[in-house]
Short mmCIF file of C-alpha atoms and ligand atoms in Angstrom, two decimals:
data_model
loop_
_atom_site.label_atom_id
_atom_site.label_comp_id
_atom_site.label_asym_id
_atom_site.label_seq_id
_atom_site.Cartn_x
_atom_site.Cartn_y
_atom_site.Cartn_z
CA MET A 3 -115.61 45.31 124.26
CA GLN A 4 -113.51 47.49 126.68
CA TYR A 5 -115.21 49.49 129.22
CA GLN A 6 -114.29 52.37 130.97
CA THR A 7 -112.87 51.78 134.34
CA PRO A 8 -115.10 53.53 136.93
CA ASN A 9 -112.95 56.11 138.66
CA LEU A 10 -113.55 55.47 142.24
CA ASN A 11 -110.35 57.62 143.70
CA THR A 12 -110.63 56.12 147.19
CA GLU A 13 -106.94 57.27 147.86
CA GLY A 14 -108.14 61.08 147.65
CA SER A 15 -110.76 60.47 150.29
CA ARG A 16 -108.79 58.55 152.46
CA THR A 17 -106.49 61.51 153.40
CA ASP A 18 -109.22 64.03 153.57
CA ASN A 19 -111.14 63.57 156.83
CA SER A 20 -112.78 66.61 156.93
CA SER A 21 -115.51 65.47 154.46
CA ILE A 22 -116.41 62.79 157.19
CA ARG A 23 -119.06 63.19 159.51
CA ILE A 24 -119.28 61.23 162.80
CA LEU A 25 -121.87 61.39 165.52
CA ALA A 26 -120.42 60.50 168.98
CA VAL A 27 -122.94 59.55 171.65
CA ASP A 28 -122.38 59.11 175.50
CA ASP A 29 -124.40 60.41 178.51
CA GLU A 30 -121.29 61.82 180.17
CA ASP A 31 -119.98 64.92 179.28
CA HIS A 32 -116.29 64.32 179.66
CA MET A 33 -116.29 61.28 177.30
CA ILE A 34 -118.04 63.64 174.77
CA ARG A 35 -115.36 66.11 175.24
CA VAL A 36 -112.64 63.24 174.70
CA PHE A 37 -114.19 62.27 171.37
CA ARG A 38 -114.28 65.66 170.09
CA SER A 39 -110.88 66.56 170.85
CA VAL A 40 -109.48 63.24 169.72
CA LEU A 41 -111.37 63.13 166.38
CA GLU A 42 -111.01 67.00 165.50
CA SER A 43 -107.38 66.59 165.94
CA VAL A 44 -107.24 64.69 162.70
CA ASP A 45 -109.74 66.78 161.00
CA TYR A 46 -113.03 64.62 161.21
CA GLN A 47 -116.41 66.69 161.34
CA VAL A 48 -117.77 65.71 164.91
CA GLU A 49 -121.27 66.05 166.22
CA THR A 50 -122.41 64.58 169.55
CA ALA A 51 -125.41 63.63 171.34
CA SER A 52 -125.77 63.02 174.94
CA SER A 53 -128.65 60.64 174.90
CA GLY A 54 -130.04 57.78 172.88
CA ARG A 55 -132.81 59.86 171.70
CA SER A 56 -131.18 62.86 170.77
CA ALA A 57 -128.86 60.87 168.64
CA ILE A 58 -131.73 59.11 166.84
CA ASP A 59 -133.19 62.64 165.98
CA LYS A 60 -129.78 63.77 164.41
CA LEU A 61 -129.64 60.55 162.74
CA ARG A 62 -132.96 61.37 161.01
CA GLN A 63 -132.12 64.84 160.14
CA ASP A 64 -128.80 64.49 158.87
CA ILE A 65 -126.28 62.16 157.28
CA TYR A 66 -123.30 60.45 159.21
CA ASP A 67 -120.58 58.22 157.80
CA LEU A 68 -120.02 56.77 161.59
CA VAL A 69 -121.53 56.58 164.67
CA ILE A 70 -119.58 55.93 167.72
CA THR A 71 -121.73 55.34 170.82
CA ASP A 72 -121.59 53.85 174.45
CA LEU A 73 -123.57 50.68 175.01
CA THR A 74 -125.27 51.56 178.11
CA LEU A 75 -127.02 54.65 177.74
CA THR A 76 -129.78 55.76 180.16
CA ASP A 77 -132.69 56.12 177.73
CA VAL A 78 -132.33 53.92 174.69
CA ASP A 79 -129.64 51.17 174.79
CA GLY A 80 -126.54 51.01 172.50
CA ILE A 81 -127.90 48.05 170.61
CA GLN A 82 -130.99 49.75 169.91
CA LEU A 83 -129.44 52.72 168.66
CA LEU A 84 -127.17 50.61 166.36
CA GLN A 85 -130.33 48.95 164.95
CA GLU A 86 -132.12 52.50 164.35
CA ALA A 87 -128.89 53.87 162.73
CA LYS A 88 -128.57 51.01 160.20
CA ARG A 89 -132.35 51.05 159.61
CA LEU A 90 -131.95 54.68 158.78
CA HIS A 91 -128.81 54.36 156.71
CA PRO A 92 -127.92 51.00 155.44
CA ASP A 93 -124.42 51.89 154.80
CA ILE A 94 -123.42 53.63 158.22
CA SER A 95 -120.56 52.32 160.23
CA VAL A 96 -121.04 52.03 164.23
CA ILE A 97 -118.66 51.72 166.84
CA ILE A 98 -119.65 50.38 170.04
CA VAL A 99 -118.00 51.73 173.33
CA THR A 100 -118.11 49.32 176.34
CA GLY A 101 -116.93 49.68 179.72
CA TYR A 102 -114.77 47.37 181.61
CA GLY A 103 -115.71 43.81 182.17
CA THR A 104 -118.78 44.14 179.27
CA ILE A 105 -117.02 42.15 176.48
CA ALA A 106 -119.70 39.78 176.29
CA SER A 107 -122.21 42.61 175.27
CA ALA A 108 -119.61 44.08 172.87
CA VAL A 109 -119.56 40.70 171.41
CA ASP A 110 -123.34 40.58 171.21
CA ALA A 111 -122.97 44.21 169.35
CA MET A 112 -120.95 42.90 167.06
CA LYS A 113 -123.32 40.08 166.08
CA MET A 114 -126.15 42.59 165.61
CA GLY A 115 -124.17 44.41 162.98
CA ALA A 116 -121.63 46.81 164.80
CA ASP A 117 -118.19 47.15 162.84
CA ASP A 118 -115.97 47.30 165.95
CA TYR A 119 -115.92 48.11 169.55
CA ILE A 120 -113.62 49.44 172.00
CA THR A 121 -113.64 49.29 175.62
CA LYS A 122 -113.19 52.05 178.09
CA PRO A 123 -110.70 53.44 179.13
CA PHE A 124 -109.04 53.84 175.87
CA GLU A 125 -105.93 55.49 174.29
CA ARG A 126 -106.06 58.13 171.82
CA ASP A 127 -104.44 56.04 169.32
CA GLN A 128 -106.81 53.07 170.08
CA LEU A 129 -109.95 54.97 168.99
CA LEU A 130 -108.29 56.48 165.89
CA ILE A 131 -107.20 53.24 164.70
CA SER A 132 -110.86 51.69 165.42
CA VAL A 133 -112.52 54.71 163.40
CA GLU A 134 -109.89 54.43 160.43
CA GLY A 135 -110.65 50.99 159.76
CA THR A 136 -114.01 50.93 160.15
CA LEU A 137 -114.42 53.69 157.67
CA GLU A 138 -112.28 51.66 155.43
CA LYS A 139 -114.64 49.27 155.45
CA TYR A 140 -117.60 51.30 155.08
CA ARG A 141 -115.89 52.52 151.84
CA MET A 142 -115.39 49.07 150.58
CA ARG A 143 -119.13 48.38 151.02
CA ARG A 144 -119.93 51.45 149.15
CA GLU A 145 -117.56 50.54 146.19
CA LEU A 146 -118.60 46.80 146.22
CA ARG A 147 -122.16 48.26 145.54
CA TYR A 148 -121.00 50.45 143.22
CA LEU A 149 -119.02 48.08 141.10
CA ARG A 150 -121.94 45.75 140.99
CA GLY A 151 -124.53 48.48 140.08
CA TYR A 152 -121.70 49.23 137.38
CA LEU A 153 -121.50 45.70 135.99
CA GLU A 154 -125.37 45.29 135.91
CA GLU A 155 -125.75 48.40 134.19
CA GLN A 156 -122.91 47.34 131.49
CA TYR A 157 -124.30 43.92 131.16
CA GLY A 158 -127.85 44.31 131.66
CA LEU A 159 -130.04 43.55 128.63
CA HIS A 160 -131.16 47.27 128.57
CA ASN A 161 -127.50 47.69 127.28
CA MET A 162 -127.89 45.62 124.48
CA VAL A 163 -129.00 47.79 121.74
CA GLY A 164 -131.94 46.63 119.32
CA ARG A 165 -135.11 47.85 118.40
CA SER A 166 -136.15 45.36 115.64
CA LYS A 167 -138.84 42.69 116.37
CA THR A 168 -136.57 39.72 116.18
CA MET A 169 -134.14 41.23 118.78
CA ASN A 170 -136.71 42.43 121.01
CA ARG A 171 -138.25 38.80 121.15
CA LEU A 172 -134.65 37.42 121.58
CA PHE A 173 -134.39 39.80 124.85
CA ALA A 174 -137.55 39.02 126.17
CA THR A 175 -136.67 35.33 126.08
CA ALA A 176 -133.31 35.80 127.28
CA ARG A 177 -134.64 37.73 130.29
CA LYS A 178 -137.29 34.98 130.89
CA VAL A 179 -134.47 32.19 131.09
CA ALA A 180 -131.71 34.47 132.61
CA ASN A 181 -133.22 33.55 136.01
CA SER A 182 -133.52 29.73 135.45
CA GLU A 183 -130.97 27.22 135.57
CA ALA A 184 -131.31 26.17 131.93
CA THR A 185 -128.40 25.17 129.90
CA ILE A 186 -128.42 28.10 127.15
CA LEU A 187 -126.71 27.90 123.30
CA ILE A 188 -126.52 31.05 121.71
CA GLN A 189 -125.90 30.84 117.74
CA GLY A 190 -125.31 33.67 115.68
CA GLU A 191 -122.72 34.73 112.97
CA SER A 192 -119.18 36.23 114.03
CA GLY A 193 -119.74 39.75 115.87
CA THR A 194 -123.19 39.51 116.34
CA GLY A 195 -123.12 39.63 120.12
CA LYS A 196 -122.93 36.11 121.66
CA GLU A 197 -120.79 36.98 124.11
CA LEU A 198 -122.41 40.40 125.03
CA LEU A 199 -125.45 38.11 125.43
CA ALA A 200 -123.85 35.50 127.70
CA LYS A 201 -122.73 38.15 130.08
CA ALA A 202 -126.08 40.03 129.83
CA ILE A 203 -127.81 36.54 131.24
CA HIS A 204 -125.22 35.92 133.85
CA PHE A 205 -125.68 39.49 135.16
CA ASN A 206 -129.62 39.20 135.00
CA SER A 207 -129.56 35.75 136.59
CA ALA A 208 -129.37 34.86 140.32
CA ARG A 209 -125.79 33.99 139.99
CA ARG A 210 -124.80 37.51 139.23
CA ASN A 211 -122.68 38.10 142.24
CA GLN A 212 -120.84 34.88 141.63
CA PRO A 213 -118.13 34.42 138.86
CA LEU A 214 -118.50 34.24 135.19
CA VAL A 215 -115.77 32.12 133.58
CA THR A 216 -115.36 32.44 129.81
CA ILE A 217 -113.29 29.96 127.80
CA ASP A 218 -112.75 29.52 124.19
CA CYS A 219 -112.96 25.77 123.54
CA GLY A 220 -111.41 26.39 120.03
CA SER A 221 -108.21 28.26 120.93
CA MET A 222 -105.88 25.79 122.50
CA PRO A 223 -104.55 22.35 122.39
CA LEU A 224 -106.44 19.32 123.45
CA GLU A 225 -104.59 18.54 126.83
CA LEU A 226 -104.19 22.10 127.72
CA LEU A 227 -107.94 22.75 127.21
CA GLN A 228 -108.84 19.41 129.09
CA SER A 229 -106.91 20.74 132.22
CA GLU A 230 -108.15 24.13 131.99
CA LEU A 231 -111.82 22.79 132.04
CA PHE A 232 -111.28 19.77 134.45
CA GLY A 233 -108.28 20.66 136.37
CA HIS A 234 -105.50 18.22 137.16
CA ILE A 235 -103.70 16.62 140.15
CA LYS A 236 -100.00 17.26 140.70
CA GLY A 237 -97.72 14.80 138.64
CA SER A 238 -100.59 13.65 136.35
CA PHE A 239 -98.40 14.57 133.39
CA THR A 240 -95.31 16.12 132.70
CA GLY A 241 -95.59 19.77 133.55
CA ALA A 242 -98.35 19.27 136.21
CA LEU A 243 -96.44 20.47 139.03
CA ARG A 244 -99.27 21.35 141.67
CA ASN A 245 -102.68 20.42 141.87
CA ARG A 246 -104.65 22.82 139.70
CA ARG A 247 -108.28 23.66 139.84
CA GLY A 248 -110.10 23.60 136.65
CA LEU A 249 -112.54 26.16 135.36
CA PHE A 250 -115.71 24.48 136.06
CA GLU A 251 -114.64 24.54 139.96
CA GLU A 252 -113.42 28.07 139.68
CA ALA A 253 -116.84 28.91 138.53
CA ARG A 254 -118.52 27.50 141.43
CA GLY A 255 -121.93 29.25 142.09
CA GLY A 256 -121.46 30.95 138.69
CA THR A 257 -121.68 30.70 135.14
CA ILE A 258 -119.50 29.08 132.68
CA PHE A 259 -119.26 30.47 129.19
CA LEU A 260 -118.17 27.76 126.76
CA ASP A 261 -117.20 29.95 123.65
CA GLU A 262 -116.70 28.23 120.36
CA VAL A 263 -118.03 25.14 121.56
CA GLY A 264 -118.52 23.81 118.24
CA GLU A 265 -114.70 23.57 117.65
CA ILE A 266 -114.45 21.29 120.96
CA TYR A 267 -112.32 18.29 120.23
CA GLU A 268 -114.05 14.93 119.93
CA PRO A 269 -112.56 13.50 123.13
CA LEU A 270 -113.64 16.35 125.12
CA GLN A 271 -117.50 16.10 123.82
CA LEU A 272 -117.62 13.10 125.88
CA SER A 273 -116.28 14.38 128.86
CA LEU A 274 -118.66 17.45 128.58
CA LEU A 275 -121.46 15.34 128.38
CA ARG A 276 -120.63 13.44 131.16
CA VAL A 277 -120.42 16.92 133.16
CA LEU A 278 -123.74 17.99 131.70
CA GLN A 279 -125.40 14.37 132.81
CA GLU A 280 -123.70 13.84 136.21
CA ARG A 281 -123.17 17.35 137.17
CA GLU A 282 -119.51 16.43 138.33
CA ILE A 283 -116.04 16.48 136.93
CA ARG A 284 -112.91 14.37 137.47
CA PRO A 285 -109.69 16.41 137.41
CA ILE A 286 -107.06 14.79 135.19
CA GLY A 287 -105.17 11.97 137.14
CA SER A 288 -107.45 12.01 140.09
CA ASP A 289 -109.71 9.02 140.81
CA SER A 290 -112.06 10.86 142.62
CA THR A 291 -114.79 13.21 141.09
CA VAL A 292 -116.05 16.83 142.35
CA LYS A 293 -119.70 18.06 142.11
CA ILE A 294 -120.21 21.34 140.52
CA ASP A 295 -122.55 23.93 140.88
CA VAL A 296 -122.33 25.80 137.60
CA ARG A 297 -124.72 27.14 135.08
CA ILE A 298 -123.46 26.22 131.40
CA ILE A 299 -123.87 28.85 128.45
CA SER A 300 -122.43 28.12 125.49
CA ALA A 301 -121.74 29.80 122.03
CA SER A 302 -121.27 28.57 118.66
CA ASN A 303 -120.81 30.66 115.18
CA LYS A 304 -121.64 27.89 113.24
CA ASN A 305 -125.02 26.04 113.12
CA LEU A 306 -124.35 22.96 115.71
CA LYS A 307 -127.65 21.06 114.40
CA GLU A 308 -125.84 21.02 111.10
CA SER A 309 -122.46 19.79 112.56
CA VAL A 310 -124.61 17.18 114.10
CA GLU A 311 -126.09 16.07 111.00
CA LYS A 312 -122.71 16.01 109.35
CA GLY A 313 -121.40 13.70 112.17
CA ARG A 314 -119.12 16.32 113.48
CA PHE A 315 -120.73 16.87 116.85
CA ARG A 316 -122.39 14.38 119.31
CA ARG A 317 -125.98 14.60 118.76
CA ASP A 318 -126.38 13.83 122.55
CA LEU A 319 -124.15 16.69 123.61
CA TYR A 320 -126.09 18.91 121.26
CA TYR A 321 -129.21 18.28 123.01
CA ARG A 322 -127.82 18.72 126.64
CA LEU A 323 -126.24 22.10 125.44
CA ALA A 324 -129.45 23.64 123.55
CA VAL A 325 -131.91 23.10 126.42
CA ILE A 326 -132.93 26.66 125.18
CA THR A 327 -131.39 28.30 121.99
CA LEU A 328 -131.01 31.76 121.42
CA GLU A 329 -130.28 32.78 117.96
CA ILE A 330 -128.85 36.12 117.28
CA PRO A 331 -129.82 37.38 113.69
CA PRO A 332 -126.93 38.80 111.48
CA LEU A 333 -127.19 42.56 111.21
CA ARG A 334 -128.43 42.72 107.58
CA GLU A 335 -131.24 40.80 108.47
CA ARG A 336 -132.08 43.59 111.21
CA ARG A 337 -131.07 46.92 109.37
CA GLU A 338 -133.55 48.88 111.54
CA ASP A 339 -131.20 48.27 114.72
CA ILE A 340 -128.22 50.13 112.98
CA PRO A 341 -129.00 53.80 113.73
CA GLU A 342 -129.52 52.84 117.39
CA LEU A 343 -126.36 51.01 117.23
CA ILE A 344 -124.40 53.78 115.64
CA GLN A 345 -125.64 56.23 118.47
CA PHE A 346 -124.98 53.69 121.14
CA PHE A 347 -121.19 53.70 119.47
CA LEU A 348 -120.98 57.17 119.19
CA GLU A 349 -122.00 57.99 122.76
CA LYS A 350 -119.47 55.00 124.10
CA PHE A 351 -116.65 56.42 122.09
CA ASN A 352 -117.26 59.93 122.97
CA LYS A 353 -117.40 59.08 126.54
CA ARG A 354 -114.40 57.08 126.40
CA ASN A 355 -112.35 59.80 124.43
CA ASN A 356 -114.11 62.78 125.95
CA SER A 357 -115.11 63.79 122.56
CA SER A 358 -118.37 65.19 121.11
CA ILE A 359 -118.64 63.57 117.76
CA SER A 360 -122.74 63.27 117.69
CA ARG A 361 -123.77 63.54 114.19
CA ILE A 362 -123.78 61.68 111.34
CA SER A 363 -124.25 62.95 107.83
CA PRO A 364 -127.30 61.70 105.64
CA GLU A 365 -125.29 60.27 102.91
CA ALA A 366 -122.87 58.54 105.35
CA MET A 367 -125.91 56.84 107.22
CA SER A 368 -127.48 55.85 104.06
CA LEU A 369 -124.22 54.18 103.22
CA LEU A 370 -124.18 52.26 106.53
CA LEU A 371 -127.73 51.19 106.13
CA SER A 372 -127.23 49.51 102.86
CA PHE A 373 -123.81 47.68 103.69
CA GLN A 374 -123.49 44.10 103.60
CA TRP A 375 -122.05 43.95 107.42
CA ASP A 376 -120.53 40.58 107.16
CA GLY A 377 -118.62 41.47 110.21
CA ASN A 378 -122.12 42.13 111.92
CA VAL A 379 -122.24 44.49 115.07
CA ARG A 380 -118.42 44.04 115.50
CA GLU A 381 -117.55 45.27 112.02
CA LEU A 382 -120.02 48.45 112.42
CA GLU A 383 -118.45 49.16 116.14
CA ASN A 384 -114.91 49.43 114.42
CA VAL A 385 -116.30 51.47 111.14
CA ILE A 386 -117.58 53.88 113.54
CA GLU A 387 -114.64 53.90 116.04
CA ARG A 388 -112.14 54.51 113.32
CA ALA A 389 -114.49 57.26 111.75
CA MET A 390 -114.57 58.95 114.94
CA VAL A 391 -110.49 59.02 115.12
CA LEU A 392 -110.38 60.56 111.86
CA ALA A 393 -113.02 62.92 112.08
CA ASP A 394 -112.31 66.57 112.73
CA SER A 395 -115.61 68.03 112.92
CA ASP A 396 -118.63 66.81 115.25
CA THR A 397 -120.12 65.15 111.96
CA ILE A 398 -119.47 61.61 110.65
CA THR A 399 -119.06 62.02 106.79
CA PRO A 400 -118.91 59.55 104.01
CA ASN A 401 -115.05 60.40 103.49
CA LEU A 402 -114.51 58.85 107.00
CA LEU A 403 -115.80 55.50 106.07
CA PRO A 404 -113.64 52.68 104.74
CA GLU A 405 -113.42 52.23 101.01
CA GLU A 406 -115.52 48.86 100.93
CA ILE A 407 -118.55 50.82 102.35
CA LEU A 408 -118.03 53.91 99.84
CA GLY A 409 -117.30 51.84 97.04
CA GLY A 410 -117.85 48.27 97.36
CA LYS A 411 -120.57 46.16 95.90
CA PRO A 412 -123.69 47.00 97.37
CA ASP A 413 -125.37 43.87 99.01
CA GLU A 414 -128.05 41.66 97.39
CA ILE A 415 -130.69 44.17 97.69
CA ASP A 416 -131.06 46.04 94.50
CA ASN A 417 -130.76 49.69 94.06
CA ASP A 418 -134.47 50.62 93.78
CA ARG A 419 -134.95 48.63 97.23
CA ARG A 420 -132.14 50.17 98.87
CA GLY A 421 -135.13 52.04 100.43
CA ILE A 422 -133.48 54.78 102.45
CA VAL A 423 -131.76 57.47 100.62
CA VAL A 424 -131.56 60.14 103.03
CA THR A 425 -131.58 63.66 101.49
CA ASP A 426 -132.54 66.16 104.13
CA GLU A 427 -129.43 67.33 105.88
CA ASN A 428 -131.34 68.20 109.08
CA LEU A 429 -132.97 65.21 110.29
CA THR A 430 -132.47 64.04 113.65
CA LEU A 431 -131.49 60.22 114.19
CA LYS A 432 -134.73 59.46 115.22
CA GLU A 433 -136.14 60.53 111.97
CA ILE A 434 -133.69 58.85 110.24
CA SER A 435 -134.38 55.51 112.20
CA SER A 436 -138.15 55.77 111.20
CA GLN A 437 -137.03 56.20 107.69
CA ALA A 438 -134.94 53.12 108.09
CA SER A 439 -137.79 51.06 109.81
CA ALA A 440 -140.05 52.14 106.79
CA ALA A 441 -137.50 51.01 104.42
CA THR A 442 -137.26 47.63 106.20
CA GLU A 443 -141.29 47.70 106.01
CA ARG A 444 -141.22 48.36 102.10
CA GLU A 445 -138.47 45.32 101.77
CA ALA A 446 -140.41 42.91 103.56
CA ILE A 447 -143.76 43.85 101.65
CA LEU A 448 -141.62 43.62 98.26
CA ARG A 449 -140.33 40.37 99.28
CA ALA A 450 -143.81 38.88 100.45
CA LEU A 451 -145.46 40.08 97.06
CA GLU A 452 -142.87 38.31 94.91
CA LYS A 453 -143.22 35.26 96.82
CA SER A 454 -146.95 35.18 96.48
CA ALA A 455 -146.56 36.39 92.74
CA GLY A 456 -148.62 39.61 93.29
CA ASN A 457 -151.41 38.08 95.16
CA LYS A 458 -152.03 40.69 98.09
CA LYS A 459 -154.05 38.54 99.86
CA LYS A 460 -151.36 35.81 100.06
CA ALA A 461 -148.82 38.61 100.92
CA ALA A 462 -150.87 39.93 103.76
CA GLU A 463 -151.00 36.40 105.05
CA LEU A 464 -147.49 35.68 104.77
CA LEU A 465 -147.03 39.02 106.79
CA GLY A 466 -149.30 38.21 109.43
CA ILE A 467 -151.60 41.41 108.70
CA SER A 468 -155.15 41.94 107.10
CA ARG A 469 -155.18 42.64 103.56
CA GLY A 470 -156.73 46.01 104.57
CA SER A 471 -153.77 46.79 106.94
CA LEU A 472 -151.28 45.72 103.73
CA TYR A 473 -153.19 48.15 101.65
CA ASN A 474 -152.90 50.90 103.99
CA LYS A 475 -148.98 50.23 104.77
CA MET A 476 -148.54 50.28 101.10
CA LYS A 477 -150.35 53.55 100.63
CA ALA A 478 -148.47 55.08 103.46
CA LEU A 479 -144.98 53.72 101.95
CA ARG A 480 -146.05 55.17 98.75
CA MET A 481 -145.77 51.87 96.90
CA ARG A 482 -148.08 52.59 94.16
N1 ATP B 524 -126.78 44.47 120.43
C1 ATP B 524 -125.77 44.97 120.81
N2 ATP B 524 -125.61 46.16 121.42
C2 ATP B 524 -124.55 46.78 121.78
N3 ATP B 524 -123.35 46.09 121.18
C3 ATP B 524 -123.34 45.20 120.82
C4 ATP B 524 -124.28 44.42 120.40
N4 ATP B 524 -124.05 43.14 119.65
C5 ATP B 524 -122.74 43.20 119.83
N5 ATP B 524 -122.35 44.25 120.25
C6 ATP B 524 -120.81 44.61 120.53
O1 ATP B 524 -120.20 44.01 119.13
C7 ATP B 524 -118.99 43.64 119.42
C8 ATP B 524 -118.89 41.88 119.07
O2 ATP B 524 -119.77 41.33 120.13
P1 ATP B 524 -119.63 39.99 120.84
O3 ATP B 524 -117.89 39.75 121.15
O4 ATP B 524 -120.38 39.52 122.02
O5 ATP B 524 -119.87 39.33 119.36
P2 ATP B 524 -119.51 37.57 119.29
O6 ATP B 524 -121.01 36.85 118.64
O7 ATP B 524 -119.16 36.76 120.48
O8 ATP B 524 -118.48 37.31 118.06
P3 ATP B 524 -117.48 36.19 117.68
O9 ATP B 524 -118.13 35.15 117.20
O10 ATP B 524 -116.60 36.91 116.66
O11 ATP B 524 -116.90 35.90 119.01
C9 ATP B 524 -118.80 43.84 120.99
O12 ATP B 524 -117.96 45.09 121.14
C10 ATP B 524 -120.02 43.91 121.51
O13 ATP B 524 -120.17 44.78 122.74
MG1 MG B 525 -117.68 35.76 120.77
#
């Protein structure tokens, strides 16, 4: 899934000093004049204060990017002012100005969080260089914070769409285990969102500010994969021209995502087992081991337990990987998620393409709700993207959908159970999705009745509701 990169546009603001507010504090008038004339000569907005107290007042009332203050003021000392400024505005930058011979206190000020210091007397350029450098750091701090927030937003579990009971239960478990160190195995058919879930878990864990390293275990030859994972030392094989760190080391402090772990070569299964047991790795050709600090999440689109039974996957490795197993159900088993996913993808591609296709015709919705979706969410996403490219109005209509959805065989649900056939053109997405959830309930009830050979008491038990609720539901759904 590609995301729009944020437009930070730092270049633009770098050349434009006039939006930057600086508070210069000194109890000597001529110093105040120097600050003002130097800083205003390159267009900074300058405010001044001739005492620590008036500086603090100004900081309470206004927003500044930078404070330049003398270390020795008569009322409040520069360090106190520094602390107060950072308390009021955690992102603010502070430059301390010290007199000759007080370098030691300047160093103290740096330890207390000042961003730079200059000593008196100073040249015009010295002041400007210090100010520029400090503001650059300020910008980077803000960008970092922005990017972190951005990533969290992108991969927060709340951005994984799904309102079905199974998905909600899955999200709750994922949230719970995210913060533990437990090794997690994610299983699900292709396109169900395994990688997205792995990312969401990493960004909801205490390791979120450390790397998330992904490797597809089925995508490369044995030797290459081995060296990718564990690293090698120079000369350990032809082509090993220099020492190379493996991904387990690259992911230090963070998470490694072993995708398609079911595909991993037999010899590597044993190496991986050792990593999980010993929490250390041995780079190829090395005779010493390296401790690793990595959280391991793996994913597989086949049922690993079955692979174990068939003797294709080590049982001991399976148990180590599957401390916690998260199973993402195929889309066809949670059709009530479809309307919300469609809405999510419409918004996503509208944002990316600067378009405003926000409606879907009832016929198109009906077709999408009843399709088989062997490719799961990825397939749905592709279908929506394609339809949006082809659309020449604000509405997705059936003619924009691929042939197999239009004319293809409906899935195993037979026609009278297809449930939702939306007929009213004016339904909102919310109404459509409540219809969809009614259709799913209807289907579940029919299945339960079938299993219980029409016995309502048994059917109610199967559904986990009372017989009375079953009657009410059936009545509400007009099922007789
Ligand atoms: N619940 C969801 N909400 C929003 N987007 C989703 C959801 N599930 C999957 N997607 C999107 O569907 C696409 C496929 O997801 P992902 O790559 O995580 O699947 P996968 O299970 O790893 O597939 P594969 O087994 O083929 O590698 C991605 O673009 C992903 O962002
Ligand atoms: Mg994947």
